[in-house]
Amino acid sequence: MLEVKGFGPQSLKKIHDHLGIKTKEQLVKALEEGQLSKLKGFGEKKTEQMKRELKVHKVTKERMLLWEALQLGETIVAEMKKCSEVKNIKQAGSLRRRKETIGDIDLLATCSAKDRKNVVSYFTSMKNVKEVLAKGDTKSSIILVNNNRQVDLRLVDPLQLGAALQYFTGSKEHNVHLREIAKEKGLKINEYGVFRLKDNKCIAGKTEEEVYRTLGFTMMPPEMREDRGEIELAKEKKIPKLVTLKDIRGDMQVHSDWSDGYGSIQEISHYIRMNYPHYDYITITDHSKFMRVAREIDEKKFSKQMHEIREMNKKLGVDFVKTGAEVDILADGKLDLDDELLEQLDWVTASIHSGFNHDNTERIIRACENPFVNCIGHPTGRLIGMREKYEVDMQKVIAAAADTRTALEINAQPERMDLNEQWAREAKEKGVKLVISTDSHQLTNFAFMKLGVFIARRAWCSAADILNTHSWKEVHAFTQKKKELVTV
Ligand code: DGT
Ligand code: CA
Ligand code: CA
Ligand code: ZN
């Protein structure tokens, strides 16, 4: 319990001595039932905080961040590909659906029937296996060393791969709904295929597409399979073309060594030009003065930085690096940099980094009302497994963003994922433009972009909904339009 914030040795001893609580389960129960408030020093505020901390701790203890799961999934898939008997290996479950947290990793493999034993042995004796939970012909499960994460491997017949993939990708809710519809059509669907009820004949199962088609649907991207209306859309053949990583043309939040980033503007731009050749632009958005990070940047320094960026672009021979800032929204909703400076920047993101204990709705709305603010950064402030979102009425923020033509950010840092899929979908539906950015502080962070794209896909966004899938000309038009519409 000492791992959880707010559960110090003294508190725990008191709880143990006075209430006779010995296990974590007893403690959770006592907290829920309000028994702790009998103790001195455990007022409502303290116990509420303990409950909150316990909840966020539980999230990362029992589930992993998508980023972690993606790395693990890729590593194990690569390892399994080295096993010569494995014909095909695929991700399934919540990992394939790109959920923001993942309980366990599900993999599907095909091999010929005679090789199953060998494949299972290979899987359960990989060097990073700590414990084998199950070792069967169709399903085996392992626990990994270091992180205690679980991986399930299912072996399936190649002719049933589509049906198995569909079944084990889930979600459960999606599958339940699908089964009901199948039944109405006189069909049965399971991990082995689609069957006619009257004679039990298998009529589909080799590919997922075939499975869906046989039931009367077009393919649904795994990210949409949560039974949130996608089945109805697929019936009408109206599944949208979701945004992909390839659609992204630039990164909208990047920190350099002018503030708390590690790379110089030159290093960053060279790195991006080498590794992300399809990007047309990046915006450098260092922190403003309020964030007393490594270095403090005031208006004067921002002007200097603008000069450096212009020189940089001259050397590159193209207007690749855009000027910008991540300006702090102060307690009263005012901004941490003068309008005179903000007006000159190509792109301004305004974010909250303080006052998490207050309702922040009005602060954010005020920031939206500034004609030079183009985007609200990590709008809810949550950190998965560390901090819940601050109090903010997102419906009001979304309405204000729509009114003022301010974009909202999908921040792709692994523990932020902020906006989350729910708010991203709501924003999109209200006509708010979204921006996906990595909030990079070092060169390796640029790889987080895919996480942001996954959120956008789970929010049913197509490329048109995401501002940075457009050319800079269009981004510029977006910022100009706001300046015309919203006046100081
Ligand atoms: P997780 O691991 O908690 O992040 O979530 P999932 O979705 O990966 O769930 P998991 O690992 O329990 O099962 C993987 C998929 O297998 C799930 O998405 C759907 C399918 N599945 C598992 N059990 C059932 C079940 O009882 N009924 C149905 N329809 N599908 C199931
Ligand atoms: Ca799973
Ligand atoms: Ca599983
Ligand atoms: Zn920030």
Coordinates of C-alpha atoms and ligand atoms in Angstrom, one line a residue:
M1 CA 0.0 0.0 0.0
L2 CA 3.0 2.3 0.5
E3 CA 3.2 2.6 -3.3
V4 CA 0.0 4.6 -3.3
K5 CA 0.2 8.3 -2.8
G6 CA -1.4 9.4 0.5
F7 CA -0.9 6.0 2.2
G8 CA 2.1 6.7 4.4
P9 CA 3.5 4.4 7.1
Q10 CA 1.9 6.4 9.9
S11 CA -1.6 6.5 8.3
L12 CA -1.4 2.8 7.6
K13 CA -0.3 1.9 11.2
K14 CA -3.1 4.0 12.6
I15 CA -5.6 2.2 10.4
H16 CA -4.2 -1.2 11.3
D17 CA -4.0 -0.5 15.1
H18 CA -7.4 1.2 15.5
L19 CA -9.6 -0.6 13.0
G20 CA -7.8 -4.0 12.9
I21 CA -7.4 -3.8 9.1
K22 CA -4.8 -6.2 7.8
T23 CA -5.4 -6.5 4.0
K24 CA -5.7 -4.2 1.1
E25 CA -9.2 -5.6 0.4
Q26 CA -10.3 -4.7 3.9
L27 CA -8.9 -1.2 3.5
V28 CA -10.7 -0.6 0.3
K29 CA -13.9 -1.8 1.8
A30 CA -13.4 0.4 4.9
L31 CA -12.7 3.4 2.7
E32 CA -15.9 2.8 0.7
E33 CA -18.0 2.4 3.8
G34 CA -16.6 5.5 5.4
Q35 CA -15.2 3.7 8.4
L36 CA -11.9 5.7 8.3
S37 CA -13.7 8.9 9.2
K38 CA -14.0 7.5 12.7
L39 CA -10.2 8.0 13.1
K40 CA -8.6 11.3 14.0
G41 CA -6.9 13.0 11.1
F42 CA -9.0 11.2 8.5
G43 CA -11.4 14.0 7.5
E44 CA -13.6 13.9 4.4
K45 CA -10.9 15.7 2.3
K46 CA -8.2 13.2 3.3
T47 CA -10.4 10.1 2.7
E48 CA -11.7 11.5 -0.6
Q49 CA -8.1 11.9 -1.7
M50 CA -7.2 8.4 -0.6
K51 CA -10.1 7.0 -2.6
R52 CA -9.0 9.0 -5.6
E53 CA -5.4 7.9 -5.3
L54 CA -6.3 4.3 -4.9
K55 CA -8.4 4.5 -8.0
V56 CA -5.7 5.9 -10.2
H57 CA -3.1 3.5 -8.7
K58 CA -5.4 0.6 -9.5
V59 CA -5.5 1.7 -13.2
T60 CA -1.7 1.3 -13.8
K61 CA -1.3 -1.6 -11.4
E62 CA -3.9 -3.7 -13.1
R63 CA -3.9 -2.3 -16.6
M64 CA -1.0 -1.0 -18.8
L65 CA -0.9 2.2 -20.8
L66 CA -1.5 1.6 -24.5
W67 CA 2.1 2.7 -25.3
E68 CA 3.6 0.0 -23.0
A69 CA 1.2 -2.6 -24.5
L70 CA 2.2 -1.7 -28.0
Q71 CA 5.9 -2.1 -27.3
L72 CA 5.3 -5.4 -25.5
G73 CA 3.0 -6.6 -28.2
E74 CA 5.4 -5.8 -31.0
T75 CA 8.3 -7.4 -29.2
I76 CA 6.5 -10.7 -28.6
V77 CA 5.1 -10.8 -32.1
A78 CA 8.6 -10.3 -33.4
E79 CA 9.8 -13.1 -31.1
M80 CA 7.0 -15.5 -32.2
K81 CA 7.8 -14.8 -35.9
K82 CA 11.2 -16.4 -35.3
C83 CA 9.4 -19.7 -34.6
S84 CA 9.4 -21.4 -38.0
E85 CA 6.2 -23.3 -37.4
V86 CA 4.2 -20.1 -36.9
K87 CA 2.4 -19.2 -40.2
N88 CA 0.7 -16.0 -39.1
I89 CA 0.6 -14.0 -35.9
K90 CA -1.7 -11.2 -35.1
Q91 CA -2.7 -8.9 -32.3
A92 CA -6.3 -9.1 -31.0
G93 CA -8.3 -7.9 -28.0
S94 CA -8.2 -4.3 -26.6
L95 CA -4.6 -3.9 -28.0
R96 CA -5.9 -4.2 -31.5
R97 CA -8.8 -1.9 -30.7
R98 CA -6.1 0.6 -29.3
K99 CA -7.9 1.2 -26.1
E100 CA -6.2 3.7 -23.8
T101 CA -5.4 1.1 -21.2
I102 CA -4.9 -2.6 -21.8
G103 CA -5.6 -5.4 -19.3
D104 CA -3.7 -8.2 -21.0
I105 CA -2.2 -8.7 -24.5
D106 CA -4.1 -11.1 -26.8
L107 CA -2.4 -12.7 -29.7
L108 CA -3.6 -15.1 -32.4
A109 CA -1.4 -17.5 -34.3
T110 CA -2.0 -20.0 -37.0
C111 CA 0.0 -23.2 -37.7
S112 CA -0.7 -26.6 -38.9
A113 CA -2.4 -29.0 -36.4
K114 CA 0.7 -31.2 -36.0
D115 CA 2.9 -28.2 -35.0
R116 CA 0.7 -26.8 -32.2
K117 CA 2.6 -28.5 -29.4
N118 CA 5.9 -27.0 -30.7
V119 CA 4.4 -23.5 -31.0
V120 CA 3.0 -23.6 -27.5
S121 CA 6.4 -24.8 -26.1
Y122 CA 8.1 -22.0 -28.0
F123 CA 5.7 -19.4 -26.6
T124 CA 5.9 -20.6 -23.0
S125 CA 9.7 -20.9 -23.0
M126 CA 10.6 -17.5 -24.4
K127 CA 13.3 -15.9 -22.3
N128 CA 11.0 -13.1 -20.9
V129 CA 8.5 -15.6 -19.5
K130 CA 8.3 -15.5 -15.7
E131 CA 5.3 -17.8 -15.2
V132 CA 3.2 -20.1 -17.3
L133 CA -0.5 -19.8 -16.4
A134 CA -1.9 -22.1 -19.0
K135 CA -0.4 -24.4 -21.7
G136 CA -3.1 -25.8 -23.8
D137 CA -3.5 -26.8 -27.5
T138 CA -5.7 -23.8 -28.2
K139 CA -4.9 -21.3 -25.5
S140 CA -1.8 -20.6 -23.5
S141 CA -1.1 -17.7 -21.1
I142 CA 2.2 -16.4 -19.7
I143 CA 3.3 -13.7 -17.3
L144 CA 6.2 -11.6 -18.4
V145 CA 9.3 -10.9 -16.3
N146 CA 9.9 -7.4 -15.0
N147 CA 6.4 -6.1 -15.4
N148 CA 4.1 -9.0 -14.5
R149 CA 2.0 -8.4 -17.6
Q150 CA -0.1 -11.2 -19.0
V151 CA 0.0 -12.4 -22.6
D152 CA -2.6 -14.9 -24.0
L153 CA -1.9 -16.8 -27.2
R154 CA -4.6 -18.6 -29.1
L155 CA -3.8 -21.1 -31.8
V156 CA -6.3 -21.2 -34.6
D157 CA -6.9 -23.1 -37.8
P158 CA -5.9 -20.9 -40.8
L159 CA -9.3 -21.4 -42.4
Q160 CA -10.9 -19.9 -39.2
L161 CA -8.5 -17.0 -38.8
G162 CA -11.0 -14.4 -39.8
A163 CA -13.7 -15.7 -37.4
A164 CA -11.2 -16.0 -34.5
L165 CA -9.7 -12.5 -35.2
Q166 CA -13.2 -11.1 -35.2
Y167 CA -14.2 -12.9 -32.0
F168 CA -11.0 -12.2 -30.0
T169 CA -10.7 -8.6 -31.1
G170 CA -14.0 -7.9 -29.3
S171 CA -15.1 -5.8 -27.7
K172 CA -17.4 -8.1 -25.8
E173 CA -20.3 -5.6 -26.2
H174 CA -19.7 -5.4 -30.0
N175 CA -19.7 -9.2 -30.2
V176 CA -22.9 -9.6 -28.1
H177 CA -24.7 -7.2 -30.4
L178 CA -23.4 -8.9 -33.5
R179 CA -24.5 -12.3 -32.2
E180 CA -28.1 -11.0 -31.7
I181 CA -28.2 -9.8 -35.2
A182 CA -26.8 -13.1 -36.6
K183 CA -29.6 -14.9 -34.7
E184 CA -32.3 -12.8 -36.3
K185 CA -30.9 -13.8 -39.7
G186 CA -30.9 -17.5 -38.8
L187 CA -27.1 -17.5 -38.3
K188 CA -24.7 -18.3 -35.5
I189 CA -21.4 -16.7 -35.1
N190 CA -18.4 -17.8 -32.9
E191 CA -14.6 -18.0 -32.9
Y192 CA -14.8 -20.8 -35.5
G193 CA -17.0 -19.2 -38.1
V194 CA -20.4 -18.1 -39.2
F195 CA -22.9 -21.0 -39.3
R196 CA -26.4 -21.5 -40.6
L197 CA -28.7 -22.5 -37.7
K198 CA -30.8 -24.9 -39.8
D199 CA -28.0 -27.2 -40.8
N200 CA -25.0 -26.0 -38.9
K201 CA -23.1 -25.4 -42.1
C202 CA -20.2 -23.0 -41.9
I203 CA -20.6 -20.3 -44.5
A204 CA -17.8 -17.8 -43.6
G205 CA -14.7 -17.6 -41.4
K206 CA -11.5 -17.3 -43.4
T207 CA -11.3 -13.5 -43.3
E208 CA -12.9 -10.9 -41.1
E209 CA -14.3 -9.1 -44.0
E210 CA -16.1 -12.2 -45.1
V211 CA -17.5 -12.7 -41.6
Y212 CA -18.9 -9.2 -41.5
R213 CA -20.1 -9.3 -45.1
T214 CA -22.0 -12.6 -44.5
L215 CA -23.8 -10.8 -41.6
G216 CA -24.7 -7.9 -43.9
F217 CA -22.1 -5.4 -42.8
T218 CA -19.1 -3.7 -44.2
M219 CA -15.8 -3.9 -42.3
M220 CA -15.5 -1.9 -39.2
P221 CA -12.1 -0.7 -38.0
P222 CA -11.1 -2.4 -34.7
E223 CA -11.0 1.0 -33.0
M224 CA -14.7 1.4 -33.6
R225 CA -15.8 -2.0 -32.2
E226 CA -17.3 -0.9 -28.9
D227 CA -21.0 -1.1 -29.8
R228 CA -21.4 2.7 -29.8
G229 CA -23.4 2.8 -33.0
E230 CA -20.8 1.4 -35.4
I231 CA -22.9 -1.7 -36.2
E232 CA -25.8 0.5 -37.3
L233 CA -23.5 2.5 -39.5
A234 CA -21.9 -0.5 -41.1
K235 CA -25.4 -1.8 -42.0
E236 CA -26.0 1.4 -44.0
K237 CA -22.4 1.1 -45.4
K238 CA -21.6 4.5 -43.8
I239 CA -18.4 3.6 -41.9
P240 CA -16.2 6.7 -42.2
K241 CA -12.7 6.6 -43.5
L242 CA -10.8 7.1 -40.3
V243 CA -7.7 9.3 -40.1
T244 CA -4.4 7.4 -40.3
L245 CA -0.8 8.1 -39.2
K246 CA 0.1 8.8 -42.9
D247 CA -2.4 11.7 -43.0
I248 CA -0.5 13.7 -40.4
R249 CA 1.5 16.5 -42.0
G250 CA 3.1 18.1 -39.0
D251 CA 3.5 18.2 -35.2
M252 CA 1.7 21.0 -33.3
Q253 CA 3.4 21.0 -29.9
V254 CA 7.1 20.6 -29.6
H255 CA 9.5 21.8 -26.9
S256 CA 13.1 22.8 -27.6
D257 CA 16.1 23.5 -25.3
W258 CA 14.9 27.1 -25.2
S259 CA 12.6 25.8 -22.4
D260 CA 12.4 22.3 -21.0
G261 CA 13.1 20.2 -24.2
Y262 CA 16.4 18.5 -24.8
G263 CA 17.0 19.2 -28.5
S264 CA 18.0 22.4 -30.2
I265 CA 15.7 23.8 -32.9
Q266 CA 18.3 22.7 -35.4
E267 CA 18.6 19.2 -34.1
I268 CA 14.8 18.8 -33.9
S269 CA 14.2 20.0 -37.5
H270 CA 17.0 17.8 -38.9
Y271 CA 15.7 14.8 -37.0
I272 CA 12.2 15.4 -38.3
R273 CA 13.3 15.9 -41.9
M274 CA 15.2 12.7 -41.7
N275 CA 12.8 10.5 -39.9
Y276 CA 9.4 12.0 -40.8
P277 CA 10.0 12.9 -44.4
H278 CA 6.3 13.4 -45.1
Y279 CA 5.9 16.1 -42.5
D280 CA 5.5 19.6 -44.0
Y281 CA 5.9 21.6 -40.8
I282 CA 6.5 21.5 -37.1
T283 CA 5.6 24.2 -34.6
I284 CA 8.0 25.0 -31.8
T285 CA 5.9 25.8 -28.8
D286 CA 8.1 26.4 -25.8
H287 CA 6.7 27.2 -22.3
S288 CA 6.1 30.8 -21.2
K289 CA 7.5 32.5 -18.1
F290 CA 5.0 31.1 -15.6
M291 CA 6.4 27.6 -16.0
R292 CA 9.7 28.0 -14.2
V293 CA 11.2 25.1 -16.0
A294 CA 14.9 24.8 -16.9
R295 CA 14.9 28.2 -18.6
E296 CA 12.6 31.1 -18.4
I297 CA 11.3 32.5 -21.7
D298 CA 9.8 36.0 -21.7
E299 CA 8.5 38.0 -24.7
K300 CA 12.0 39.2 -25.5
K301 CA 13.4 35.7 -25.7
F302 CA 10.5 34.5 -27.8
S303 CA 11.3 37.3 -30.3
K304 CA 14.9 36.1 -30.4
Q305 CA 13.7 32.6 -30.9
M306 CA 11.5 33.7 -33.8
H307 CA 14.6 35.2 -35.4
E308 CA 16.5 31.9 -35.0
I309 CA 13.6 30.0 -36.6
R310 CA 13.6 32.3 -39.6
E311 CA 17.3 31.9 -40.0
M312 CA 16.9 28.1 -39.7
N313 CA 14.2 28.1 -42.4
K314 CA 16.5 30.1 -44.7
K315 CA 19.1 27.4 -44.3
L316 CA 16.6 24.7 -44.9
G317 CA 15.4 26.6 -48.0
V318 CA 11.8 26.0 -46.9
D319 CA 9.4 27.4 -44.3
F320 CA 9.4 24.2 -42.3
V321 CA 9.7 25.3 -38.7
K322 CA 6.8 27.5 -37.5
T323 CA 7.0 29.8 -34.5
G324 CA 4.7 29.3 -31.5
A325 CA 4.3 29.0 -27.8
E326 CA 2.6 26.9 -25.2
V327 CA 1.4 29.9 -23.1
D328 CA 0.2 29.4 -19.6
I329 CA -3.4 30.2 -18.7
L330 CA -3.0 32.1 -15.4
A331 CA -5.4 31.7 -12.4
D332 CA -7.7 34.4 -13.7
G333 CA -7.8 33.2 -17.3
K334 CA -5.4 35.8 -18.5
L335 CA -2.4 34.6 -20.5
D336 CA 1.2 34.6 -19.5
L337 CA 2.5 36.5 -22.6
D338 CA 1.5 39.8 -24.1
D339 CA -1.0 39.9 -27.0
E340 CA 1.6 41.8 -29.0
L341 CA 3.9 38.8 -29.0
L342 CA 1.1 36.2 -29.4
E343 CA -0.1 38.0 -32.5
Q344 CA 3.2 37.5 -34.2
L345 CA 3.5 33.8 -33.6
D346 CA 2.3 31.2 -36.2
W347 CA 0.6 29.0 -33.7
V348 CA -0.4 29.5 -30.0
T349 CA -1.5 26.7 -27.7
A350 CA -2.8 27.8 -24.3
S351 CA -2.6 25.3 -21.4
I352 CA -3.2 25.0 -17.7
H353 CA -0.3 23.8 -15.5
S354 CA -1.5 25.1 -12.1
G355 CA -4.6 25.4 -9.9
F356 CA -5.7 21.8 -10.4
N357 CA -8.0 21.9 -7.4
H358 CA -10.3 24.5 -8.8
D359 CA -13.0 24.4 -11.4
N360 CA -11.1 25.5 -14.5
T361 CA -14.0 25.9 -17.0
E362 CA -14.1 29.8 -16.9
R363 CA -10.3 30.0 -17.2
I364 CA -10.2 27.9 -20.3
I365 CA -13.2 29.7 -21.9
R366 CA -11.4 33.1 -21.3
A367 CA -8.3 31.7 -23.1
C368 CA -10.5 30.6 -26.0
E369 CA -11.8 34.2 -26.2
N370 CA -8.3 35.5 -27.0
P371 CA -8.1 36.0 -30.8
F372 CA -4.5 34.8 -30.8
V373 CA -5.0 31.5 -29.0
N374 CA -5.4 28.8 -31.6
C375 CA -5.6 25.7 -29.5
I376 CA -6.1 24.5 -25.9
G377 CA -3.4 22.1 -24.9
H378 CA -4.1 18.9 -22.9
P379 CA -7.6 20.3 -22.1
T380 CA -8.5 18.1 -19.1
G381 CA -5.2 17.8 -17.4
R382 CA -5.5 14.1 -16.5
L383 CA -2.5 11.8 -16.2
I384 CA -3.5 8.2 -16.5
G385 CA -2.6 6.3 -13.3
M386 CA -1.3 9.5 -11.6
R387 CA -3.9 12.3 -11.6
E388 CA -7.5 12.5 -12.5
K389 CA -8.7 15.3 -14.7
Y390 CA -9.2 18.7 -13.0
E391 CA -12.7 19.9 -12.5
V392 CA -13.9 21.3 -15.9
D393 CA -17.2 21.3 -17.7
M394 CA -16.0 20.0 -21.0
Q395 CA -19.3 20.5 -22.7
K396 CA -19.0 24.2 -22.0
V397 CA -15.4 24.3 -23.2
I398 CA -16.3 22.5 -26.4
A399 CA -19.1 25.0 -27.0
A400 CA -16.7 27.9 -26.4
A401 CA -14.1 26.3 -28.7
A402 CA -16.7 26.0 -31.4
D403 CA -17.9 29.6 -31.0
T404 CA -14.4 31.0 -31.0
R405 CA -12.9 28.7 -33.6
T406 CA -10.3 27.4 -31.2
A407 CA -8.9 24.0 -31.8
L408 CA -8.6 21.4 -29.0
E409 CA -5.6 19.3 -28.6
I410 CA -5.3 15.5 -28.6
N411 CA -2.1 15.4 -26.6
A412 CA -0.4 12.1 -27.5
Q413 CA 1.9 11.7 -24.5
P414 CA 1.3 8.1 -23.3
E415 CA 0.0 9.0 -19.9
R416 CA -1.9 12.1 -21.1
M417 CA -4.0 10.9 -24.1
D418 CA -5.9 14.2 -23.5
L419 CA -8.5 14.8 -25.0
N420 CA -9.6 11.2 -24.5
E421 CA -11.8 9.4 -27.0
Q422 CA -15.0 10.5 -25.4
W423 CA -14.3 14.2 -25.5
A424 CA -12.6 14.0 -28.8
R425 CA -15.7 12.5 -30.3
E426 CA -17.9 15.1 -28.7
A427 CA -15.7 17.9 -29.9
K428 CA -15.7 16.6 -33.4
E429 CA -19.5 16.2 -33.4
K430 CA -19.8 19.9 -32.3
G431 CA -17.6 20.9 -35.3
V432 CA -14.5 21.7 -33.3
K433 CA -11.2 21.2 -35.1
L434 CA -8.8 18.8 -33.3
V435 CA -5.0 18.9 -33.4
I436 CA -2.9 15.9 -32.7
S437 CA 0.5 16.7 -31.1
T438 CA 3.2 14.8 -29.4
D439 CA 4.2 17.5 -26.9
S440 CA 7.7 16.3 -27.6
H441 CA 10.5 17.1 -25.1
Q442 CA 13.0 14.8 -26.7
L443 CA 13.5 13.3 -30.2
T444 CA 12.2 9.9 -29.3
N445 CA 8.8 11.5 -28.3
F446 CA 7.9 12.2 -31.9
A447 CA 6.9 8.5 -32.1
F448 CA 3.9 9.1 -29.8
M449 CA 2.0 10.6 -32.7
K450 CA 0.4 7.2 -33.4
L451 CA -1.2 7.2 -29.9
G452 CA -2.9 10.5 -30.8
V453 CA -4.1 9.0 -34.1
F454 CA -5.5 6.0 -32.3
I455 CA -7.5 8.3 -30.0
A456 CA -8.8 10.1 -33.0
R457 CA -9.8 6.9 -34.7
R458 CA -11.6 5.7 -31.5
A459 CA -13.4 9.0 -31.6
W460 CA -14.5 8.2 -35.2
C461 CA -12.5 11.1 -36.7
S462 CA -11.5 11.3 -40.3
A463 CA -8.6 13.3 -41.7
A464 CA -10.8 16.3 -42.3
D465 CA -11.5 16.6 -38.5
I466 CA -7.8 16.9 -37.7
L467 CA -6.3 20.3 -38.5
N468 CA -2.7 19.0 -38.9
T469 CA -3.6 16.7 -41.7
H470 CA -4.0 19.8 -43.7
S471 CA -1.4 22.0 -45.5
W472 CA 0.1 24.9 -43.5
K473 CA -1.8 27.2 -45.9
E474 CA -5.0 25.8 -44.4
V475 CA -3.7 25.9 -40.9
H476 CA -2.8 29.6 -41.4
A477 CA -6.3 30.3 -42.8
F478 CA -7.7 28.7 -39.7
T479 CA -5.8 31.1 -37.4
Q480 CA -6.5 34.1 -39.6
K481 CA -10.2 33.4 -39.6
K482 CA -10.3 33.5 -35.8
K483 CA -8.4 36.8 -35.8
E484 CA -11.1 38.2 -38.1
L485 CA -14.0 36.8 -36.1
V486 CA -12.9 37.4 -32.5
T487 CA -11.6 40.8 -31.5
V488 CA -9.7 41.8 -28.4
Ligands
DGT1 P1 -8.7 -6.0 -21.6 O1 -7.8 -7.1 -21.8 O2 -9.4 -6.0 -20.3 O3 -8.0 -4.7 -22.0 O4 -9.9 -6.2 -22.7 P2 -10.1 -7.2 -23.9 O5 -11.2 -6.6 -24.8 O6 -8.8 -7.5 -24.6 O7 -10.7 -8.5 -23.2 P3 -10.1 -9.9 -23.0 O8 -8.6 -10.0 -22.9 O9 -10.8 -10.4 -21.8 O10 -10.7 -10.8 -24.2 C1 -10.3 -10.5 -25.5 C2 -11.4 -10.5 -26.5 O11 -12.0 -11.8 -26.5 C3 -12.6 -9.6 -26.0 O12 -12.4 -8.3 -26.5 C4 -13.7 -10.3 -26.7 C5 -13.4 -11.8 -26.7 N1 -14.0 -12.4 -25.5 C6 -13.5 -12.9 -24.4 N2 -14.4 -13.4 -23.6 C7 -15.6 -13.3 -24.2 C8 -16.9 -13.7 -23.9 O13 -17.2 -14.2 -22.9 N3 -17.9 -13.3 -24.8 C9 -17.6 -12.7 -26.0 N4 -18.5 -12.4 -26.8 N5 -16.3 -12.4 -26.3 C10 -15.3 -12.6 -25.5
CA2 CA -6.9 -8.4 -23.5
CA3 CA -7.1 -11.9 -22.7
ZN4 ZN 2.2 21.3 -21.3

